[in-house]
Tab-separated table of C-alpha atoms in Angstrom:
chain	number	residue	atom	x	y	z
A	58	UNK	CA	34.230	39.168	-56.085
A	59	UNK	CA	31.338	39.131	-54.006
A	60	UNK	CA	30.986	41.034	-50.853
A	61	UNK	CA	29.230	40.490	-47.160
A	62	UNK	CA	27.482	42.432	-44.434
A	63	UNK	CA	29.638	41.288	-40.864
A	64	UNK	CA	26.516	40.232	-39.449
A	65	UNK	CA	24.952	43.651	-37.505
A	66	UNK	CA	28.426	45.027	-37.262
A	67	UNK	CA	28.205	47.408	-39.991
A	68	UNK	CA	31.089	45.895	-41.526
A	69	UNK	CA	31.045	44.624	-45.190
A	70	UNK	CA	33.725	42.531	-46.647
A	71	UNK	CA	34.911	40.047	-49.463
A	72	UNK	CA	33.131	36.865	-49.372
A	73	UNK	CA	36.227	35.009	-49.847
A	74	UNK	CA	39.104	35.975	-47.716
A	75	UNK	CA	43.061	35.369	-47.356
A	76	UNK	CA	44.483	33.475	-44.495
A	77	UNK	CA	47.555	34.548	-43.816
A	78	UNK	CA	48.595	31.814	-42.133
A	79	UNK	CA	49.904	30.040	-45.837
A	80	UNK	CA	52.181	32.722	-46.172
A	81	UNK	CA	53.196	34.020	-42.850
A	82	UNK	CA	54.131	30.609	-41.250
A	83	UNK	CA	56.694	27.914	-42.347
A	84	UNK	CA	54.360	24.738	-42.741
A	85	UNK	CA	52.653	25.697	-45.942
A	86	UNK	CA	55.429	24.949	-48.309
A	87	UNK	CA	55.966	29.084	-48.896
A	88	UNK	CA	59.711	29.689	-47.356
A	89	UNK	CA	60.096	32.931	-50.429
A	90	UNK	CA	58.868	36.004	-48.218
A	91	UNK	CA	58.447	37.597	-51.388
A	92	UNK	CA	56.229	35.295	-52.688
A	93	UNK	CA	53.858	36.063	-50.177
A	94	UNK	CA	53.800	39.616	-50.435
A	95	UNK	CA	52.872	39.191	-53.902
A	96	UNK	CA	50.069	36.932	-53.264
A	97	UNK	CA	48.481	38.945	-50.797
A	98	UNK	CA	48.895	42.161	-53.087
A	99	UNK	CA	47.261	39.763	-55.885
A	100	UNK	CA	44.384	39.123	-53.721
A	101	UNK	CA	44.139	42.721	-52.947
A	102	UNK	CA	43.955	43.416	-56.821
A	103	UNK	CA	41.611	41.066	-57.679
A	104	UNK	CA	38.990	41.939	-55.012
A	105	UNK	CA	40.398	40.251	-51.384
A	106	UNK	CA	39.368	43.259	-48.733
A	107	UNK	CA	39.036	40.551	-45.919
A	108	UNK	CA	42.593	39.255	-44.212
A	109	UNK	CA	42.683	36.966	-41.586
A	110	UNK	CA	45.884	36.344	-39.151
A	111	UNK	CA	47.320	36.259	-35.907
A	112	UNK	CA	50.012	37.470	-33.893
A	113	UNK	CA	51.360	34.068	-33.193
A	114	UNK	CA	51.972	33.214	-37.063
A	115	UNK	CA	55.863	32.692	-37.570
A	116	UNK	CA	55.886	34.678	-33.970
A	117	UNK	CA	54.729	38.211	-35.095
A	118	UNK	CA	55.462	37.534	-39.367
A	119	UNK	CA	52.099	36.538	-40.149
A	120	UNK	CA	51.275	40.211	-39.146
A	121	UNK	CA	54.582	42.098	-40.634
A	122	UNK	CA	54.308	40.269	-44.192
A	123	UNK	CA	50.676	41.814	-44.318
A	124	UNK	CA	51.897	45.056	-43.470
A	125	UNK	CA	54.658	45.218	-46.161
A	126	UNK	CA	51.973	43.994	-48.500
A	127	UNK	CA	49.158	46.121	-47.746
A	128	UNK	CA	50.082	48.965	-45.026
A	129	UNK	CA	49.451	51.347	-47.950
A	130	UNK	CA	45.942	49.699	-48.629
A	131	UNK	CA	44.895	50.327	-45.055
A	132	UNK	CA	41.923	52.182	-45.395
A	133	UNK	CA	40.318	49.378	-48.388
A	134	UNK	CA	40.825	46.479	-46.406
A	135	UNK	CA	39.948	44.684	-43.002
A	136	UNK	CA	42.223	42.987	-40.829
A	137	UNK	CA	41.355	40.550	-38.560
A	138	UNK	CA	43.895	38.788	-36.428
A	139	UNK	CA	44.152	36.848	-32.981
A	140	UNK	CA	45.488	36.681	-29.554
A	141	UNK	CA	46.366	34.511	-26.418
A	142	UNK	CA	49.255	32.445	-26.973
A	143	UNK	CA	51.841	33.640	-25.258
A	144	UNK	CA	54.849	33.137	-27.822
A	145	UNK	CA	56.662	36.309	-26.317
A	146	UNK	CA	57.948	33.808	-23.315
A	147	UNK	CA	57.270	30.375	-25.474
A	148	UNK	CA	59.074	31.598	-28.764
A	149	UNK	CA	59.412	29.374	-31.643
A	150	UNK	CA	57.039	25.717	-32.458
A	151	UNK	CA	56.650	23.654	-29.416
A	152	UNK	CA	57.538	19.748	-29.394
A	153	UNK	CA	55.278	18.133	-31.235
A	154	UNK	CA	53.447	20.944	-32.117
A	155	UNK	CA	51.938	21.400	-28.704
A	156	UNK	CA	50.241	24.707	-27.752
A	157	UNK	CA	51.898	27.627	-26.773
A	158	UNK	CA	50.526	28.357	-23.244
A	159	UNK	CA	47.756	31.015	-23.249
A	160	UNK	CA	47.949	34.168	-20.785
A	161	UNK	CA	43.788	35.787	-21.011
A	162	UNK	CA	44.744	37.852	-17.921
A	163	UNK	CA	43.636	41.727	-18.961
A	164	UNK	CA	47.577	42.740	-18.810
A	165	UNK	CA	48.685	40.534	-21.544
A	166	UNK	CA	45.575	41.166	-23.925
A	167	UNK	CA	46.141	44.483	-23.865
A	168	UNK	CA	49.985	43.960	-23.927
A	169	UNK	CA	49.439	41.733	-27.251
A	170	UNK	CA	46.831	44.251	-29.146
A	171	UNK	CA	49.291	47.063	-28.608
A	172	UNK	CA	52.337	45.005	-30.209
A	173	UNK	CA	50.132	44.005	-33.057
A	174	UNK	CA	49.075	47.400	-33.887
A	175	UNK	CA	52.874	48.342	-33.976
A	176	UNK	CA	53.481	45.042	-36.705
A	177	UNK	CA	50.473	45.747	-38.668
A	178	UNK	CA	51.539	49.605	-38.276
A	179	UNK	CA	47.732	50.796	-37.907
A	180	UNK	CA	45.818	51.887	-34.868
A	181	UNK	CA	42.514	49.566	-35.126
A	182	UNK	CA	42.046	45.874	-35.677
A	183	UNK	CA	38.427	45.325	-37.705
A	184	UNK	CA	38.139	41.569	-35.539
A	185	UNK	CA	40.123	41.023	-32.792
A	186	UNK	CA	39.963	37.004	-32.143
A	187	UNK	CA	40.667	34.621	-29.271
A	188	UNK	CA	43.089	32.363	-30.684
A	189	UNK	CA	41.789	28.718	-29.895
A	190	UNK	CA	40.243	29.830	-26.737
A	191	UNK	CA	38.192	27.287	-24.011
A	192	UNK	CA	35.036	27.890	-22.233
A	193	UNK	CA	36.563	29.699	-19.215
A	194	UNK	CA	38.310	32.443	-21.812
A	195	UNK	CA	35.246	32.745	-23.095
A	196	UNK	CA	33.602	33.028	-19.488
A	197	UNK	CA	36.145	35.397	-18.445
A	198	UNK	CA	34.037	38.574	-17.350
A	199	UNK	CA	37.382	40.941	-16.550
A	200	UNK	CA	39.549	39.627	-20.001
A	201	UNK	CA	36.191	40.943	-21.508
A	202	UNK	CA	35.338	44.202	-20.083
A	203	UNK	CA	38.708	45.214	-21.264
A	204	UNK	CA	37.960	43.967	-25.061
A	205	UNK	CA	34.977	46.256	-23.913
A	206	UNK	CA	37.083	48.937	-23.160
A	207	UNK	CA	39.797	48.574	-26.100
A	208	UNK	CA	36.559	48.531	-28.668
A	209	UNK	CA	35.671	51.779	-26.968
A	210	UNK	CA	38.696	53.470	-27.025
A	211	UNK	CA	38.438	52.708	-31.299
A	212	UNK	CA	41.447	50.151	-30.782
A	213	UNK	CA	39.503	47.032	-32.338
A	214	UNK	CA	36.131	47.029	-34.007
A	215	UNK	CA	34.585	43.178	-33.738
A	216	UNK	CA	35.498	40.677	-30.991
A	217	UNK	CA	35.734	36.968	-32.366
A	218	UNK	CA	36.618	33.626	-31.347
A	219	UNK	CA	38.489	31.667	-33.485
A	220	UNK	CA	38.134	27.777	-32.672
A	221	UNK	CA	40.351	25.384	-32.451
A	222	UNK	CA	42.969	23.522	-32.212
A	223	UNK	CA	42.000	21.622	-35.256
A	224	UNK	CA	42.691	18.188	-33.568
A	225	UNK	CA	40.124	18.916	-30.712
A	226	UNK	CA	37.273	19.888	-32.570
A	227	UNK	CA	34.731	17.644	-29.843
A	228	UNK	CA	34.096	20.611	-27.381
A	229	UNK	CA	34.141	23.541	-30.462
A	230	UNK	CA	30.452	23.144	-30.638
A	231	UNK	CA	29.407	24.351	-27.202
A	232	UNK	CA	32.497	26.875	-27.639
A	233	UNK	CA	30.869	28.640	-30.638
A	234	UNK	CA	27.529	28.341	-29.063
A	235	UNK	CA	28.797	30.622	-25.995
A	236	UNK	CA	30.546	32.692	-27.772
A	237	UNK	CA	27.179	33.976	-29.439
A	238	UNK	CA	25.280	33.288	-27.098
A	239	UNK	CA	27.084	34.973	-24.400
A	240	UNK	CA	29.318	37.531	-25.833
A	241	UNK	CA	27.967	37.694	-29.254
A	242	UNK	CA	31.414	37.519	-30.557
A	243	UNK	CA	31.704	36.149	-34.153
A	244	UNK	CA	32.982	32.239	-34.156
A	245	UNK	CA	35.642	31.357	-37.024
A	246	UNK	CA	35.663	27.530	-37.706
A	247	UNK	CA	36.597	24.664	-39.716
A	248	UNK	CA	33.350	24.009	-42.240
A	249	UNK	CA	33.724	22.312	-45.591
A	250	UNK	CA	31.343	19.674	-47.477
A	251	UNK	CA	33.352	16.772	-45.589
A	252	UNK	CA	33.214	18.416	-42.378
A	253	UNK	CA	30.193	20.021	-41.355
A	254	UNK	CA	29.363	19.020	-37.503
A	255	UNK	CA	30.183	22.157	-36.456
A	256	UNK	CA	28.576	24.384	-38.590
A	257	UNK	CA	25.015	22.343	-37.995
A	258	UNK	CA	25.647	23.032	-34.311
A	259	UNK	CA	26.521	26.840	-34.766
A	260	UNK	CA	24.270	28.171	-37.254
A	261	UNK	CA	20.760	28.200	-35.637
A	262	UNK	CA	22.298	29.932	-32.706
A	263	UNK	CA	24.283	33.083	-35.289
A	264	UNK	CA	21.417	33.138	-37.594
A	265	UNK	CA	18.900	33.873	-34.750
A	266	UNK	CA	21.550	36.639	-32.959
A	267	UNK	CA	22.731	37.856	-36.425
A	268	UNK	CA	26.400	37.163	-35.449
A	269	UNK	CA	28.382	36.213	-38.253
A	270	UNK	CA	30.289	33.570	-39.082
A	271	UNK	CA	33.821	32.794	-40.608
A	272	UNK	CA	35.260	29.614	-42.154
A	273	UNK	CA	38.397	27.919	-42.934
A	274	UNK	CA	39.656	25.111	-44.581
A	275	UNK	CA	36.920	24.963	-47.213
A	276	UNK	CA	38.812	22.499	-49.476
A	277	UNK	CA	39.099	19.832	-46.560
A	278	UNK	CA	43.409	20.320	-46.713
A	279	UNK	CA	42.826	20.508	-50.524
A	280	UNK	CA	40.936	16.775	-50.960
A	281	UNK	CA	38.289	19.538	-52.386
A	282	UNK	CA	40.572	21.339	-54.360
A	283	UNK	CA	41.492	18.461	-57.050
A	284	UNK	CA	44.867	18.631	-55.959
A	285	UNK	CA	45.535	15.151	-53.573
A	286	UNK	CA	45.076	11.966	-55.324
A	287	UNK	CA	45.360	8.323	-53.996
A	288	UNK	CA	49.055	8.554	-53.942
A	289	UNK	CA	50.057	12.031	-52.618
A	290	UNK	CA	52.282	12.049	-49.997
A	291	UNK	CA	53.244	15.388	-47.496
A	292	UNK	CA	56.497	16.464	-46.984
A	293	UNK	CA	57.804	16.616	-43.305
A	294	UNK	CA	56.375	19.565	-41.913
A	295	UNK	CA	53.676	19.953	-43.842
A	296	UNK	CA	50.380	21.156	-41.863
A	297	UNK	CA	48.394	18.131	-43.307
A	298	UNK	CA	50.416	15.518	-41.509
A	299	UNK	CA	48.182	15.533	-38.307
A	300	UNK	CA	45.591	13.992	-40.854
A	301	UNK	CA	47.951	10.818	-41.982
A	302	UNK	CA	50.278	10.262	-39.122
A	303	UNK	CA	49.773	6.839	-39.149
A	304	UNK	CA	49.274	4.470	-42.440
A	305	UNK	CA	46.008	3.734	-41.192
A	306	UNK	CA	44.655	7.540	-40.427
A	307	UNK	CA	46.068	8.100	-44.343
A	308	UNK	CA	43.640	4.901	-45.788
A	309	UNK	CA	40.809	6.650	-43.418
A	310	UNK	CA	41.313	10.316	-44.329
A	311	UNK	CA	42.857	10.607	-47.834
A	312	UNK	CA	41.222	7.460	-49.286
A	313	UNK	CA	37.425	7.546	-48.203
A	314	UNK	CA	37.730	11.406	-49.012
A	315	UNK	CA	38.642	10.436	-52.454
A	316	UNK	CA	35.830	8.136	-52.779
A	317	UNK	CA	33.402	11.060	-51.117
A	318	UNK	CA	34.739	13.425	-53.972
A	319	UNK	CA	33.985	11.104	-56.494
A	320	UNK	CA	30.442	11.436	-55.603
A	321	UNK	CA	30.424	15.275	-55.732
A	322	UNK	CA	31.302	15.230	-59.078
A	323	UNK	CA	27.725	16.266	-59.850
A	324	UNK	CA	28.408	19.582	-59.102
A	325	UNK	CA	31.010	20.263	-61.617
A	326	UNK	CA	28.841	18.754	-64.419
A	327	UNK	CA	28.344	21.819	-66.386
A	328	UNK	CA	31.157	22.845	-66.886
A	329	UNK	CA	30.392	26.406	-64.542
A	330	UNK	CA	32.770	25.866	-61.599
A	331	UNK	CA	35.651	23.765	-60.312
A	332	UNK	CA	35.388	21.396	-57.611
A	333	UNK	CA	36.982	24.063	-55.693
A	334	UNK	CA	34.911	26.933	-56.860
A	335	UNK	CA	31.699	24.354	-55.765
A	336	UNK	CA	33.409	24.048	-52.024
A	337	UNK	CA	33.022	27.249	-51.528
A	338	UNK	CA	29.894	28.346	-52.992
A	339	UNK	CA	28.451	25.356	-50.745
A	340	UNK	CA	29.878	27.242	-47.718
A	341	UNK	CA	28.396	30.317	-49.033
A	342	UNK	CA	24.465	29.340	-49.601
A	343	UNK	CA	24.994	29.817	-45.153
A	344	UNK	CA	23.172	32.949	-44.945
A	345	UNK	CA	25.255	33.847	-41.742
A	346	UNK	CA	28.522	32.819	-43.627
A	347	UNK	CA	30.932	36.189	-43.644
A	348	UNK	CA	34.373	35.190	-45.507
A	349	UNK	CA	35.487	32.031	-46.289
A	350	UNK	CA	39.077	31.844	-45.946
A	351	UNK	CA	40.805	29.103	-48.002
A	352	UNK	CA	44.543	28.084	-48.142
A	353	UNK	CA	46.233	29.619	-50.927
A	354	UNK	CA	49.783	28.622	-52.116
A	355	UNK	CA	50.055	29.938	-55.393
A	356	UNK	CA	48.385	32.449	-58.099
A	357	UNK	CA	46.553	29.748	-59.767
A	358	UNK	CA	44.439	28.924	-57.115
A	359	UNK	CA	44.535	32.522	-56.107
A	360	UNK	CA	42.632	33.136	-58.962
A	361	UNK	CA	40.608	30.072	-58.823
A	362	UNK	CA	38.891	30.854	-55.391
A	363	UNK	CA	38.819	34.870	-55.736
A	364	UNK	CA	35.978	33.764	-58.923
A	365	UNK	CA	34.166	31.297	-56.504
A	366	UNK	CA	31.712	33.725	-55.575
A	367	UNK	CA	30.679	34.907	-59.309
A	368	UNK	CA	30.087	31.153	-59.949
A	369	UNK	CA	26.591	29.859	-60.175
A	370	UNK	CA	25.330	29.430	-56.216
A	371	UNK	CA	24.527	25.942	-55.957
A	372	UNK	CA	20.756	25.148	-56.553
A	373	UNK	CA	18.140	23.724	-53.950
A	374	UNK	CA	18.633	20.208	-55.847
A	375	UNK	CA	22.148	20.076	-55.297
A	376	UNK	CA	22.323	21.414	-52.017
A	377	UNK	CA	20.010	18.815	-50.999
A	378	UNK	CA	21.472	16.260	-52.608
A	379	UNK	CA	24.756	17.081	-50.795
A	380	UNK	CA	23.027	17.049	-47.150
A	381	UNK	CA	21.763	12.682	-48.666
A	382	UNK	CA	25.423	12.290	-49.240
A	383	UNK	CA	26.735	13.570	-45.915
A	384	UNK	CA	24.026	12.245	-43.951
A	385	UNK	CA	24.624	8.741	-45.049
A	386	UNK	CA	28.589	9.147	-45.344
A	387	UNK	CA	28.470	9.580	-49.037
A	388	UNK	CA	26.894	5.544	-48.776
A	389	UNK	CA	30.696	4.265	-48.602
A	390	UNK	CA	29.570	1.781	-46.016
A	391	UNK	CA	26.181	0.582	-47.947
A	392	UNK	CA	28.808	0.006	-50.937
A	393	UNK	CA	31.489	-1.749	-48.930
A	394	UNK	CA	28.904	-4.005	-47.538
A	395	UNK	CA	27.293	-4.806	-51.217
A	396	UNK	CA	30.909	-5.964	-52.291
């Protein structure tokens, strides 16, 4: 495992991470409790100091299962986690997935850091995050004079913004731009080799600030992990059926991301890394990238993506032969038309 200054923060941490969320919600396909404890004290073995959740994960288990993983690892890892749905008066998933309302009033933040310190049983989150906050959260002068305040009483250590939801990525841009901009709080985004808007938007701004920056869903919902061919199809419930809700968004999404993975097979050529090892080193030649945090479901790919970093880092050619690909949508269209 590789590991990562936090940007000025004085923080340093794995350059792959663990998102909790896989093992701490209910639409990941991991229902054994125990099988997630053992996967996040796998991680932990095999190098994982960074571990990413947030209080609204299975309503408060995303943050217990790490604790009965890890609470006696405390000092050797970082925690990061999230706040601002209120799921204490909105329990339970919404209809149709909808967002639980958000409360950024001053009462409730505080309210919510002090009930995650008591499931995580420690006194001090490393990166406290907005959960999927807008513009005026991240305008909101009082809701951040008391992050101030809770960062100088020792109670959290970095303040982040984690952007989302992932079906209203338009306005993340000018999100993550504010939130270095004007707070200097660290964005976490969706960034992979299929998706990379908002990463070309985000970057210029956290390299010049030195504000880090933290990724997830590297593998695309695993079309970059080898794992979805042409005729996969999701279980009900499953966190991937946003992308294919309609026979039409499933040709669009799983079968042109097929054809774009065909043409990264360059990158696997010698033999050095996986496809998914590749996805992430990609992510990684970001000099501002932190952690990448990629979906684990079992120890296989647990294994697979703690290596990624000791893989060879993708070379000048092939990085630029990726930005050809993406900039002319992997030439799909130029090959359509030709037929």
């Amino acid at each position: 495992m590789q590991y990562r200054r936090f940007g000025d923060s004085g923080i340093t941490g794995s350059a792959v991470g663990f998102g909790v969320w896989t093992v701490g919600t209910s639409m990941w396909g991991i229902s054994d409790r125990s099988v997630g404890i053992n996967l996040l004290q796998k991680a932990f073995e095999w190098g994982v100091t960074f571990f990413d959740t947030a209080d609204v994960y299975g309503d408060g288990n995303g943050e217990t299962i790490l604790a009965d993983a890890l609470s006696n690892h405390r000092d050797e890892i970082l925690i990061a986690t999230k706040f601002g749905y209120d799921f204490y008066n909105f329990p339970g998933l919404q209809p149709g997935q909808r967002e639980r309302p958000h409360d950024w009033s001053p009462a409730f933040l505080r309210k919510a850091l002090e009930e995650t310190l008591r499931r995580l049983k420690t006194d001090r989150i490393d990166l406290y995050q907005l959960h999927n906050p807008r513009l005026d959260a991240i305008r909101k002068d009082d809701l951040w004079a008391e992050l101030d305040t809770l960062k100088a009483e020792g109670k959290i250590r970095m303040i982040g913004n984690a952007l989302g939801p992932a079906l209203q990525p338009d306005r993340q841009a000018e999100e993550g731009i504010e939130s270095v901009n004007l707070r200097q709080a660290a964005p976490q985004i969706i960034y992979n080799l299929l998706e990379q808007p908002l990463g070309e938007a985000i970057f210029p701004v956290a390299r010049a600030s030195d504000v880090p920056v933290f990724t997830r869903v590297p593998h695309a919902s695993d079309l970059l992990a080898g794992k979805i061919d042409k005729d996969t199809v999701f279980a009900p419930g499953d966190h991937r059926q946003h992308r294919v809700t309609t026979d039409e968004k499933k040709r669009k999404w799983q079968d042109r991301g097929l054809k774009k993975l065909e043409k990264l097979g360059f990158l696997t050529e010698s033999g050095e890394r996986t496809i998914g090892q590749a996805a992430i080193q990609f992510i990684l030649s970001e000099p501002c990238i932190a952690s990448v945090l990629p979906n684990i479901y079992d120890e296989e790919s647990l294994a697979e993506y703690c290596a990624a970093s000791n893989t060879p880092v993708l070379t000048e050619q092939e990085l630029e032969k990726i930005t050809d690909l993406y900039n002319n949508d992997f030439y799909l269209e130029t090959e359509t038309a030709a037929a």
